[in-house]
Coordinates of C-alpha atoms and ligand atoms in Angstrom, one line a residue:
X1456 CA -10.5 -7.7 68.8
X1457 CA -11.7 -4.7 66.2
X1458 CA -9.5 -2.1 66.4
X1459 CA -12.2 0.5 65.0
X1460 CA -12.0 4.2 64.6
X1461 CA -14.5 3.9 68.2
X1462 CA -12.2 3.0 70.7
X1463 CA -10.6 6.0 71.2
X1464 CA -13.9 6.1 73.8
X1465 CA -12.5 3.2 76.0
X1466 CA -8.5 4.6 75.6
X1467 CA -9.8 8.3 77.0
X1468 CA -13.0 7.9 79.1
X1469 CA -12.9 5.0 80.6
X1470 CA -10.3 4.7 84.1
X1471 CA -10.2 2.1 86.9
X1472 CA -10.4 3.3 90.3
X1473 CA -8.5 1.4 92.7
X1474 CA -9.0 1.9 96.3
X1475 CA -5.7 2.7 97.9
X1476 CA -3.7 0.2 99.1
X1477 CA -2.5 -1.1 103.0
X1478 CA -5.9 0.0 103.3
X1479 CA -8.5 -2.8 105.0
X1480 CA -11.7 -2.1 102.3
X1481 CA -15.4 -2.3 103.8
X1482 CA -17.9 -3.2 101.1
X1483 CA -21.1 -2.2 103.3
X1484 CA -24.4 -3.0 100.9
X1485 CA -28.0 -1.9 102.0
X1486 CA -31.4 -3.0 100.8
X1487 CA -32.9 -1.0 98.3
X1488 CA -36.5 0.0 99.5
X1489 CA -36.6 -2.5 102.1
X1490 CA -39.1 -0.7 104.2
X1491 CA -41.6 -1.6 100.6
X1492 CA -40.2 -4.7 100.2
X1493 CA -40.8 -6.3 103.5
X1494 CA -44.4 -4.9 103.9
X1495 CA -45.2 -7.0 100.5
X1496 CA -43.5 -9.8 101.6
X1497 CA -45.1 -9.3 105.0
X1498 CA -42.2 -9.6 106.8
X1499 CA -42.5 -10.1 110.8
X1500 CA -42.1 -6.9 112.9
X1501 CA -39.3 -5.7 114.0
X1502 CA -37.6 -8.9 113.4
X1503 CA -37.9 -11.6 110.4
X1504 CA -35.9 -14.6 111.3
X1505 CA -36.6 -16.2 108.0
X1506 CA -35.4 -12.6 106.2
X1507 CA -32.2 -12.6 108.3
X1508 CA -31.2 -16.2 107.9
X1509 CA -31.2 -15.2 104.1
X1510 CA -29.4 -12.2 104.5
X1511 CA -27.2 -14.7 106.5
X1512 CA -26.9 -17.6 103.9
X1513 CA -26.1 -15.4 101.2
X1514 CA -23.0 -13.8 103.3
X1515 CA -22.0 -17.3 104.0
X1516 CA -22.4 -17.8 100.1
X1517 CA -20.2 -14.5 100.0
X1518 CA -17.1 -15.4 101.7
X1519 CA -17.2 -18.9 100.6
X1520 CA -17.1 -17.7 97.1
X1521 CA -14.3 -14.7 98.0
X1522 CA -11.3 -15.7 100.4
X1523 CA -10.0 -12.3 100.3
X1524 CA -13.3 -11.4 102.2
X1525 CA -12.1 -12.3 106.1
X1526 CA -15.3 -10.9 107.9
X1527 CA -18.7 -10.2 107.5
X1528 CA -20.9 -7.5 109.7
X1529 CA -25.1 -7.8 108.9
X1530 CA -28.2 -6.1 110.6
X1531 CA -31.8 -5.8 109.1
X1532 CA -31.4 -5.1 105.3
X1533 CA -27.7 -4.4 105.4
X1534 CA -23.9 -6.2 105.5
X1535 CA -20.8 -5.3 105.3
X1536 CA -18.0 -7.0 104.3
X1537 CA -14.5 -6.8 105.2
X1538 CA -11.5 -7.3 102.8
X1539 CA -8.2 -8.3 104.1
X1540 CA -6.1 -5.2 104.1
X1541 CA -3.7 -6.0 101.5
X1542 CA -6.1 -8.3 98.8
X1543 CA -5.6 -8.0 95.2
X1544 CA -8.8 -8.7 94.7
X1545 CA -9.3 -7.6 90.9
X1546 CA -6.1 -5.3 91.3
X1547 CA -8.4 -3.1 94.0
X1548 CA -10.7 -1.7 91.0
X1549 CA -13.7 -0.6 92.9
X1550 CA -16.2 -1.2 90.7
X1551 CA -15.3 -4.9 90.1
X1552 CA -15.2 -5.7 93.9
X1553 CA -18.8 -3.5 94.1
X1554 CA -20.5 -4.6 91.3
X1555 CA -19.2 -8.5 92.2
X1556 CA -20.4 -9.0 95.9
X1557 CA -23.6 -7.0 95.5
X1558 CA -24.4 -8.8 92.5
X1559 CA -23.4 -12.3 93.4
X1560 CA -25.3 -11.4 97.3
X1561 CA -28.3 -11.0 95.0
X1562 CA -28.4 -14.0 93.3
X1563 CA -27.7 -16.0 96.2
X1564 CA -30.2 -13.9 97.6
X1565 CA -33.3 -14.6 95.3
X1566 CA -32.1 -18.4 94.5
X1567 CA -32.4 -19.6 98.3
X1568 CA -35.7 -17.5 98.6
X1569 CA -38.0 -20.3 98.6
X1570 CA -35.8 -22.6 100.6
X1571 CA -36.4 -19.9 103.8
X1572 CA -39.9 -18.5 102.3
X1573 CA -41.4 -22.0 101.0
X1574 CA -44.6 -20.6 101.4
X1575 CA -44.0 -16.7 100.0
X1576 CA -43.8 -16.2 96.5
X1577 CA -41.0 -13.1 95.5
X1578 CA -43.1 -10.6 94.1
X1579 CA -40.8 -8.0 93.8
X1580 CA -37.2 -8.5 92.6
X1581 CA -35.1 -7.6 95.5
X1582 CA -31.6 -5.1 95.2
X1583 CA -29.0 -3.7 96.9
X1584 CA -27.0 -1.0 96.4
X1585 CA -22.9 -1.0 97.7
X1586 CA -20.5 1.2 98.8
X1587 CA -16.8 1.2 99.6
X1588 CA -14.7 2.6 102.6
X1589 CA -11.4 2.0 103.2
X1590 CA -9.9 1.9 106.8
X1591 CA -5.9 2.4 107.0
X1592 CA -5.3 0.6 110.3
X1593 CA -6.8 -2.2 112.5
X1594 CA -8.2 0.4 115.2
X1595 CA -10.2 1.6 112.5
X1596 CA -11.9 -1.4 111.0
X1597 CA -12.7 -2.3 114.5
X1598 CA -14.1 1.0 115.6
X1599 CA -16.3 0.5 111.8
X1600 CA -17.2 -2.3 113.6
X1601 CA -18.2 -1.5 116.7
X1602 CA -20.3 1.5 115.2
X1603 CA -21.9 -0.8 113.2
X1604 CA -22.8 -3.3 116.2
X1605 CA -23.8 0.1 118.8
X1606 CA -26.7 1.0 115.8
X1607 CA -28.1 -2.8 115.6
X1608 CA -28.1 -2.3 119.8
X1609 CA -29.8 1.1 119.8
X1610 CA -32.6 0.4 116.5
X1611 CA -33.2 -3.2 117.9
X1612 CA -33.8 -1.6 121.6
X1613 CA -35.9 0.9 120.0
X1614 CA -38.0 -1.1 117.7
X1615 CA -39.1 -3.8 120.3
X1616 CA -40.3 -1.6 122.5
X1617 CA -42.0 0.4 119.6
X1618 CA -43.7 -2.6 118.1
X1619 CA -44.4 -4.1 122.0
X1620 CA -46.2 -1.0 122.5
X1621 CA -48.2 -0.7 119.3
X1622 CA -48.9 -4.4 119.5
X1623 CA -50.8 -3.4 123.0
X1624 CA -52.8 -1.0 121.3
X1625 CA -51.3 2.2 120.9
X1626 CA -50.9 4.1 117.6
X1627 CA -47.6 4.1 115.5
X1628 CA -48.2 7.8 116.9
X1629 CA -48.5 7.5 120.7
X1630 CA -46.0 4.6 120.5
X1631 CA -43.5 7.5 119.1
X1632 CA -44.5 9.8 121.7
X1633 CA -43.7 7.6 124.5
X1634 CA -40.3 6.7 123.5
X1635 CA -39.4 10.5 122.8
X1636 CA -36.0 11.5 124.6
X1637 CA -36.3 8.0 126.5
X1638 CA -32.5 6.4 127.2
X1639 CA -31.2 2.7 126.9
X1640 CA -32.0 1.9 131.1
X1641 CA -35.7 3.3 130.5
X1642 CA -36.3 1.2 127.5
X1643 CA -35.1 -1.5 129.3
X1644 CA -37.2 -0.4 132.1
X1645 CA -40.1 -0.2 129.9
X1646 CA -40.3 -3.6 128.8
X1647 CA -39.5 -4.7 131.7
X1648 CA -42.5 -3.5 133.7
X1649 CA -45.0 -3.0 131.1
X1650 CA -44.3 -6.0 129.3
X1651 CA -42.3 -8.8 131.7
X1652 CA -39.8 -8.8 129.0
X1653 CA -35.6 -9.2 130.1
X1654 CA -34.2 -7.2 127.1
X1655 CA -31.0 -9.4 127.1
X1656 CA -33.2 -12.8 126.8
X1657 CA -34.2 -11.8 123.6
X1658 CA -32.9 -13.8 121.0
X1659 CA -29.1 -13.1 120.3
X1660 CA -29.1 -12.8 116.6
X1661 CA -31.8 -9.5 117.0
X1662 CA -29.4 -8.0 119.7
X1663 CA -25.9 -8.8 118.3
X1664 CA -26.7 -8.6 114.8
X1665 CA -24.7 -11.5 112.8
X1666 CA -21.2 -11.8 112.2
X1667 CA -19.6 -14.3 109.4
X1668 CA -16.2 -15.4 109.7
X1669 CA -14.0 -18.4 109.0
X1670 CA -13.5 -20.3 112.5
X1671 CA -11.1 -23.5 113.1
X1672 CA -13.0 -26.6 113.2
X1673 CA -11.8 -30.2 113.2
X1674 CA -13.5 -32.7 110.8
X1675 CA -12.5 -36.4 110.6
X1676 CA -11.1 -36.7 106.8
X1677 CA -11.0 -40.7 107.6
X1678 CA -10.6 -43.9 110.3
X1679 CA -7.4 -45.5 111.1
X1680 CA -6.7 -49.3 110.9
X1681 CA -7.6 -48.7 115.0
X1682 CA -11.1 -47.5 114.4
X1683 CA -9.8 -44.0 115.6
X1684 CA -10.9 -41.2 113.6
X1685 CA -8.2 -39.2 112.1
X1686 CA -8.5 -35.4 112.4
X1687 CA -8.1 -32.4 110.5
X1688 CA -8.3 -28.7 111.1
X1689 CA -10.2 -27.0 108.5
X1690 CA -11.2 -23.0 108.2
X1691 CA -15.4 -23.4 108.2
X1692 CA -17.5 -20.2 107.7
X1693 CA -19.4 -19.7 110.5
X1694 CA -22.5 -16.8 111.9
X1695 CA -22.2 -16.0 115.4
X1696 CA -24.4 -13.7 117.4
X1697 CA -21.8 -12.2 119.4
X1698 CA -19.9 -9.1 121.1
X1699 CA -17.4 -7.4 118.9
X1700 CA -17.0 -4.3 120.5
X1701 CA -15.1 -5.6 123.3
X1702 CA -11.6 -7.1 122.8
X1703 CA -12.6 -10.9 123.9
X1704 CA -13.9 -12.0 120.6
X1705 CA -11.0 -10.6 118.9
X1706 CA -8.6 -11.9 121.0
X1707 CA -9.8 -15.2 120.6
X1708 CA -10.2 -14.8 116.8
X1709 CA -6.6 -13.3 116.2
X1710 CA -6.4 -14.8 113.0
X1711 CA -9.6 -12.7 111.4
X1712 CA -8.0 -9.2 110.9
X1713 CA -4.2 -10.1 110.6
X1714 CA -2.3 -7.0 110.0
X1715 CA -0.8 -7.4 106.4
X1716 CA 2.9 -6.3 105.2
X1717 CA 3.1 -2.6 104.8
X1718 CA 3.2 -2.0 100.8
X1719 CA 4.6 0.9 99.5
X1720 CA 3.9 1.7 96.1
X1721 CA 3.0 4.5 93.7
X1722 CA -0.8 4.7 94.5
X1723 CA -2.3 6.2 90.7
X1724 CA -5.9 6.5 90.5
X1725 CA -7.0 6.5 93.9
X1726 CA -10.2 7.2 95.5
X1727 CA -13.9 6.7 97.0
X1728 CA -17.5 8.4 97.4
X1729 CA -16.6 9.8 93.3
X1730 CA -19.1 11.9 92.1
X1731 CA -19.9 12.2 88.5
X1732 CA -19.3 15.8 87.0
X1733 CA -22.9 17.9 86.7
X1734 CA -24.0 17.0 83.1
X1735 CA -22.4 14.7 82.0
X1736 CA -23.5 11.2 80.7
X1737 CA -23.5 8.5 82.8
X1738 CA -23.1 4.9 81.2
X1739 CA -23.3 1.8 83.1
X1740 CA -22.2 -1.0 81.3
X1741 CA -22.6 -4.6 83.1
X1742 CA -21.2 -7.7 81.8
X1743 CA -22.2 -11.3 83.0
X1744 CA -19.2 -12.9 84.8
X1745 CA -18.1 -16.1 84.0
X1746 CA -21.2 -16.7 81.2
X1747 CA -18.8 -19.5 79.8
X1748 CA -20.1 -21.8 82.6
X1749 CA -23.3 -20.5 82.8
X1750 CA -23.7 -21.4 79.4
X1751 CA -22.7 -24.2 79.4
X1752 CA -24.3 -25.5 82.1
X1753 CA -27.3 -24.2 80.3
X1754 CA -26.4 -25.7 77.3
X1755 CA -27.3 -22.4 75.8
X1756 CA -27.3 -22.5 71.3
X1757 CA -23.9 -21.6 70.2
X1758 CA -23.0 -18.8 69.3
X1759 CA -26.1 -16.8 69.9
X1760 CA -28.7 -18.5 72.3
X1761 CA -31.7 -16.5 71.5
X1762 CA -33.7 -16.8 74.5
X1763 CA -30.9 -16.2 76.6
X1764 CA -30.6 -12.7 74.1
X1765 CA -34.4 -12.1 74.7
X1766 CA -34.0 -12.3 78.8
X1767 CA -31.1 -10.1 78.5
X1768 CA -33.5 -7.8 76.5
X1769 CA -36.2 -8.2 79.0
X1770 CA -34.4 -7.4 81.9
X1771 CA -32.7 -4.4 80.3
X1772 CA -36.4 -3.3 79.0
X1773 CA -36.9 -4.1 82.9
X1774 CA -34.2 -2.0 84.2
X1775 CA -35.8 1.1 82.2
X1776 CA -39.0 0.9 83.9
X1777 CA -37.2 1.0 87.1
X1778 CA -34.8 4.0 86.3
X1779 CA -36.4 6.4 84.5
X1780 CA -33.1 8.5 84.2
X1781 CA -32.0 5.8 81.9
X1782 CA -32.6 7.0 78.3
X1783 CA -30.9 4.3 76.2
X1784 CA -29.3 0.8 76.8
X1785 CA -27.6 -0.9 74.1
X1786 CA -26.6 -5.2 74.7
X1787 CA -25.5 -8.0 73.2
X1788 CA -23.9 -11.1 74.1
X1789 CA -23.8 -11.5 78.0
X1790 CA -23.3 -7.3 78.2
X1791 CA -25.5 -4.3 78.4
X1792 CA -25.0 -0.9 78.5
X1793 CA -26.8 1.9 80.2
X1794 CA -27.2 5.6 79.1
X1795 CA -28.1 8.1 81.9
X1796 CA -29.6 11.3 81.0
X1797 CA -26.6 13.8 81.6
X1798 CA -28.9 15.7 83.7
X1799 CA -29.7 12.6 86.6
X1800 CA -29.3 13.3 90.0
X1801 CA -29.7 9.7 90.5
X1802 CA -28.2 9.2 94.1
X1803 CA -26.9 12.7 93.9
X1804 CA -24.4 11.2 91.1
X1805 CA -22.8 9.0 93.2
X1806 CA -20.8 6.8 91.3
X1807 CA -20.8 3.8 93.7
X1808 CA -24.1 3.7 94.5
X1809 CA -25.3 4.0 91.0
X1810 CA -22.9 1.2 89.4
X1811 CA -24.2 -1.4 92.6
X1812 CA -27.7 -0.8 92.6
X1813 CA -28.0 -1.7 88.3
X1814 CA -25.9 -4.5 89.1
X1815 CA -27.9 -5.7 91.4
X1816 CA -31.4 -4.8 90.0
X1817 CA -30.4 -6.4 86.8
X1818 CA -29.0 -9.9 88.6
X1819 CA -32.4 -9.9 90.2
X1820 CA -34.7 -9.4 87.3
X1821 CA -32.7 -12.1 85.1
X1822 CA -33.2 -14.6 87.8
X1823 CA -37.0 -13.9 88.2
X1824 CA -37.5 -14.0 84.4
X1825 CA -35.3 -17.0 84.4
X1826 CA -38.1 -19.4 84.3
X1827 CA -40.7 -17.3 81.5
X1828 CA -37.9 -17.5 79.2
X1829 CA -36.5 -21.2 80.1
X1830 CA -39.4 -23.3 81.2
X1831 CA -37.9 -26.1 80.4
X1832 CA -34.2 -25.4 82.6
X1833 CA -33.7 -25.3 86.2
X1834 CA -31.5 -22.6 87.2
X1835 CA -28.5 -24.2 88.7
X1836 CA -25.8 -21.6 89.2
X1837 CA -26.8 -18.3 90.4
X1838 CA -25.5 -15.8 87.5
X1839 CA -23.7 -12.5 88.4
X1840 CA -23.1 -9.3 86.6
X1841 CA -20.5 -6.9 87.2
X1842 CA -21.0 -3.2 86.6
X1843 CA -18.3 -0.7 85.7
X1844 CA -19.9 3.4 84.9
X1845 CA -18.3 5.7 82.5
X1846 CA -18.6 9.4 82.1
X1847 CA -19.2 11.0 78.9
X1848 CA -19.0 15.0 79.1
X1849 CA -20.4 15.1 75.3
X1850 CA -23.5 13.6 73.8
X1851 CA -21.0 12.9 70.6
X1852 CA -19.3 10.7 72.9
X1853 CA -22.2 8.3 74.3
X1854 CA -23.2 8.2 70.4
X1855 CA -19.1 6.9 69.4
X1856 CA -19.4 4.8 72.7
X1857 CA -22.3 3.0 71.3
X1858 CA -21.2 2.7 68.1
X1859 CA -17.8 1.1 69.1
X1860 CA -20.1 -1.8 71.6
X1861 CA -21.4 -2.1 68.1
X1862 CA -18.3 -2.5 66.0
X1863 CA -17.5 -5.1 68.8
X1864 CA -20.8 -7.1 68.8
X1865 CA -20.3 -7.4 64.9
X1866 CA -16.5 -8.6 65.2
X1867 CA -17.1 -10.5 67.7
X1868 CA -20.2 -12.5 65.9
X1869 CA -18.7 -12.6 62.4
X1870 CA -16.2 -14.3 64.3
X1871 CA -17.8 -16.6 66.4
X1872 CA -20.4 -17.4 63.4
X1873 CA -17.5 -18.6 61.4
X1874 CA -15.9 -20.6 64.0
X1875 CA -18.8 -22.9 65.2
X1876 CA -19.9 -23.2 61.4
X1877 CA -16.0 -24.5 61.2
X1878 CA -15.8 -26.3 64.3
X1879 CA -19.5 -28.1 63.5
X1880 CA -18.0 -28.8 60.1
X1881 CA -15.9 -31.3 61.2
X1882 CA -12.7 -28.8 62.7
X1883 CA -11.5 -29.1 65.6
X1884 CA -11.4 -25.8 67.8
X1885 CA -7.7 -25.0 67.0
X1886 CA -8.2 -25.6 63.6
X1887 CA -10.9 -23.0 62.9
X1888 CA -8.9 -20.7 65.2
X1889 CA -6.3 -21.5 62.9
X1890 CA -7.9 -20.6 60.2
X1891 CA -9.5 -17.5 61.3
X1892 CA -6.0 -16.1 62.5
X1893 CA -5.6 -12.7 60.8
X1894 CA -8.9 -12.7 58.5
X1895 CA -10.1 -9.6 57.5
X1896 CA -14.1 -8.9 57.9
X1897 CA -14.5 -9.3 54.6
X1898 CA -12.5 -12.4 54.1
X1899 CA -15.1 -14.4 56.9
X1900 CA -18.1 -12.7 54.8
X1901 CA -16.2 -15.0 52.3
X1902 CA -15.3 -17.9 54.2
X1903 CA -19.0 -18.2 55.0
X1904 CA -20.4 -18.0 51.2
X1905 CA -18.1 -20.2 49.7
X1906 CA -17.9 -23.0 52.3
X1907 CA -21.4 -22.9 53.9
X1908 CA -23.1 -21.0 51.4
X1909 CA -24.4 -18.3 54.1
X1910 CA -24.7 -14.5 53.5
X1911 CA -23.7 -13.1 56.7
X1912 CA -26.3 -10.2 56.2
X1913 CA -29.1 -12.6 55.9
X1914 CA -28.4 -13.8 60.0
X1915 CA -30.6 -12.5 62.5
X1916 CA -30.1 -8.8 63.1
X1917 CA -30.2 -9.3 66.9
X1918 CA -27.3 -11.3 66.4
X1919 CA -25.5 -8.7 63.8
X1920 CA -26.3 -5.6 64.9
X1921 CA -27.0 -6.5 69.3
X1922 CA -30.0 -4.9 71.0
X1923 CA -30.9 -1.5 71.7
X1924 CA -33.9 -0.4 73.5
X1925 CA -35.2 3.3 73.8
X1926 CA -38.8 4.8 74.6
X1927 CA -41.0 5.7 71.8
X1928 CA -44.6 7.6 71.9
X1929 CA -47.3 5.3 71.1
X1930 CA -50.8 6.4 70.4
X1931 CA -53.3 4.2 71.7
X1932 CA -57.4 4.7 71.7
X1933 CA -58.4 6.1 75.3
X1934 CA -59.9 3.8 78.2
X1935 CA -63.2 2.7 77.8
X1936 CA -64.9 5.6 79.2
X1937 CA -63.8 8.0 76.5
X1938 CA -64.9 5.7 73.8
X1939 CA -67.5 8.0 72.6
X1940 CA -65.4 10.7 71.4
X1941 CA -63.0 8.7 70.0
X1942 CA -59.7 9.7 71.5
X1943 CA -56.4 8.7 71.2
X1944 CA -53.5 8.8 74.1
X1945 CA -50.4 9.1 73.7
X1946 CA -48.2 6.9 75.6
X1947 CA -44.2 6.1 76.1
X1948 CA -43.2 2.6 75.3
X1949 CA -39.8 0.5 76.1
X1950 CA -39.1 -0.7 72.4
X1951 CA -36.0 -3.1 71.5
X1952 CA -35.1 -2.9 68.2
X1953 CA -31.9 -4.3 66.2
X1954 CA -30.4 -1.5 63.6
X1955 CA -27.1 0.8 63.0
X1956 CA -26.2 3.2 66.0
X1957 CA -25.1 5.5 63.2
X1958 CA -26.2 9.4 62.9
X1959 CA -28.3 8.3 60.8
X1960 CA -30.3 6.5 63.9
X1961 CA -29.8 9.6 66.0
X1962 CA -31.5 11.8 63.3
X1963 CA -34.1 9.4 62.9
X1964 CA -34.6 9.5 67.1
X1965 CA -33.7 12.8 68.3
X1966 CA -36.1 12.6 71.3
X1967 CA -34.0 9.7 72.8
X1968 CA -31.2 11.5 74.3
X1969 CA -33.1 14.7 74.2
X1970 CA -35.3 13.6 77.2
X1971 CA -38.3 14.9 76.0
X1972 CA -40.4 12.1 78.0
X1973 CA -39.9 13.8 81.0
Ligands
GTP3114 P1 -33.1 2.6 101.3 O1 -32.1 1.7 101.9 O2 -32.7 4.1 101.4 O3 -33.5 2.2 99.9 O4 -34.5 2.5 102.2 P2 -35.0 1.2 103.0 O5 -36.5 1.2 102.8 O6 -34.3 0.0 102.7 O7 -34.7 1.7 104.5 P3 -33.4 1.4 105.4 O8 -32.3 0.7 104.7 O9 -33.1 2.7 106.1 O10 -34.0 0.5 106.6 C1 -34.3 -0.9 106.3 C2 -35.7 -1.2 106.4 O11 -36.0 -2.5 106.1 C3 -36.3 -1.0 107.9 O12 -36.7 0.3 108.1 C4 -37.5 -2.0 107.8 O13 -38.6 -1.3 107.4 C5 -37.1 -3.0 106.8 N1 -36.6 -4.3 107.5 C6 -35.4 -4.8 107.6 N2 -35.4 -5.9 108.3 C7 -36.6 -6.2 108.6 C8 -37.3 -7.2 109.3 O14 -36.7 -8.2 109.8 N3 -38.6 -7.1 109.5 C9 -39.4 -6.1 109.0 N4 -40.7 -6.1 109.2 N5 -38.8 -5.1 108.3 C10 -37.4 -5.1 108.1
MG3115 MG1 -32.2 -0.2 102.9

């Protein structure tokens, strides 16, 4: 699309990393703050089954949606998933297969809420953050495996007996004390004798942890002219409670982690656990994935839906309460970008961590504002966002980055305002393509005047110019209590606004990226 003095920005700064190939890759996601969120959502101690049936149904949800995804690993607030060694999966980009299973997880995740918690309301929108590992070798992944499987033994152990004791009336304190040094035969021994409890009868699922895989099954696709059903095998994905530290399981499931062709090609940006260079800017920029069909389904106001632009906004205003680091975020269509302060230490910089955790944060909040902004329509397809982060080393740069998602928002309107007044006109969709082929901005400035009598410049400017959103300093009158003396406070508030990114913006706002409400 525009081909604007800007994009220099995307040609220089922005890079995929692929994770290196012949490599099985581990996408291992963790709860953000789950200790909070399942003391407001009361969850039971030291085992929700409701919480982990969730967890559960939105890995099913997982590797239904991605075949590349073979297995699935999940204890307490975390699961990690297993890509086949040699998937293409979005050509290996990390941030695409990150951003994509921790935000899709988190739909799933606060869509089937109410079906496991009918009777909990989601106070809090729940997130996850994601990281990747890559294993070069089937030893490996199952050793990843069995580490995984050994912790869920030793923190489930270690948590019944601490909440068996506390539940008898000790303190969190004394329960501590007692378990100090203790090894897996006295915990065993513990519950045994003080509390007639066989540690292996509790249920399998807290013990094992859950593993999700494809398994054969047969299913009857019809009946014969004999009344015999006719039968087909069909791959099923499946959550066991088993052992897969030993080889049995394995054995019996050869077909999970198949050993792919060696591949032996130039590997060119390789690389995991990147860290963002000290002071520079950080910009995460997540984009809605397939918002085509969710717009659709939606029946969302072509070519700018405004409430669907005003949850966007709300959920970026959202994401800035949440992240204070996050000085800036520009959006429009189904996109949003993020400026970090260049001074964050936001998960020590951690590129992986920081790109999941947005994604995720952000799915969640659209999906719990969903129904504020759309009274009237049902969600019916859980959206998901996927997150990519940049790294600007100059402030000159974040401003140019801006302006070019800004040169793009106005291209990509003009253009799209055009078409549908075309295509509503009476065109057919290849006509007005047709049509448009080649135009020049100012030529569909034209095209508009003459043939629908519109000035461009007179449309919305959320539509024109996108959204940005930035603190300002408000002054307010002081609580009640300091009435008499008539004071004012000064307070930071989460504006949007619609206007140029040029300098002449920056001028006007020097305390945005200057950081000055810190
Ligand atoms: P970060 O991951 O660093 O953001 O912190 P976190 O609070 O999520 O802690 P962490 O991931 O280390 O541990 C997960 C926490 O989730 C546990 O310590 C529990 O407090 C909580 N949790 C997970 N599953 C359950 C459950 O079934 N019942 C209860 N009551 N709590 C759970
Ligand atoms: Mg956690």
């Amino acid at each position: 699309m525009a081909n604007s003095e800007y994009e220099y920005v995307k040609r220089e700064f922005e890079f995929d990393r692929c994770l290196p190939p012949s490599n099985w890759i581990v996408v291992r996601i963790d709860g953000c703050h789950f200790h909070r969120f399942s003391k407001i959502h009361a969850f039971e101690k030291p085992n929700d089954e409701n919480a982990l049936r969730l967890m559960n149904a939105c890995a099913t949800a997982v590797l239904e949606k991605f075949p590349d995804i073979v297995f699935a690993y999940g204890v307490s607030d975390e699961y990690s998933f297993i890509f086949r060694e040699e998937t293409e999966f979005y050509h290996r980009r990390e941030s695409k297969i990150l951003s994509l299973c921790v935000s899709y997880f988190t739909s799933v995740y606060v869509m089937k809420w109410k079906y496991l918690f009918p009777n909990k309301e989601l106070k809090e929108p729940p997130y996850f953050d994601a990281r990747a590992v890559c294993y070069p070798n089937l030893k490996t992944i199952r050793d990843y495996l069995a580490w995984r499987q050994v912790d869920c033994h030793i923190n489930n152990q270690y948590n019944t007996c601490f909440w068996m004791l506390v539940k008898s009336g000790k303190s969190e304190q004394e329960a501590q004390l007692a378990l100090k040094g203790t090894f897996a035969k006295d915990k065993n021994e513990l519950l045994a004798q003080q509390f007639q409890i066989n540690y292996d009868d509790e249920p399998a699922m807290f013990r094992k942890g859950c593993s999700v895989y494809r398994e054969k099954v047969e299913t009857t696709v019809k009946i014969d002219d004999y009344g015999e059903p006719i039968k087909r095998p069909r791959l099923q994905v499946t959550v066991a409670h088993v052992d897969i530290i030993g080889p049995e399981f394995w054995e019996n499931h050869q077909h999970i982690l198949r050993e792919g062709k060696i591949l032996h090609w130039f590997v060119k940006k390789s690389g995991i656990n990147h860290i963002f260079c000290p002071c520079n800017w950080i910009v995460v920029r997540i984009n809605a994935c397939q918002f085509d069909q969710l717009s659709t389904i939606h029946s969302f106001d072509k070519p700018n839906d405004e409430t669907a632009l005003r949850l966007m906004n709300e959920s970026a205003s959202l994401m800035m309460e949440q992240y204070p680091d996050i000085v800036f975020a520009y959006g429009f269509s189904n996109e949003y970008s993020f400026v970090f302060h260049e001074k964050s230490e936001l998960y020590q910089r951690q590129e992986s961590l920081i790109l999941s955790s947005c994604s995720s944060y952000f799915t969640s909040l659209y999906m719990m504002k969903w129904q504020e902004f759309f009274p009237q329509k049902e969600l019916m397809q859980t959206p998901r966002f996927e997150a990519e982060a940049l790294c600007h080393p100059k402030l000159k740069i974040v401003c140019e980055y801006l302006s070019w998602r800004q040169a793009e928002c106005h291209a990509g309107n003009q253009y799209n305002t055009c078409f549908w007044m075309l295509v509503k006109s009476g065109k057919s969709e290849k006509e007005a393509h047709e049509i448009l082929k080649g135009t020049l901005s100012k030529d569909k400035n034209e095209l508009l005047f003459q043939q629908f009598q519109m000035n461009y410049n007179n449309e919305p400017a959320m539509f024109r110019k996108g959204s940005c959103i930035y603190r300002q300093k408000v002054e307010e009158l002081a609580g009640a209590e300091d009435c008499d003396n008539d004071t004012t406070r000064e307070r930071w508030h989460v504006k949007v606004d619609h206007l140029d990114l040029g300098p002449g913006f920056w001028r006007k706002h020097p305390w945005i990226m200057a950081n000055c409400t810190q």
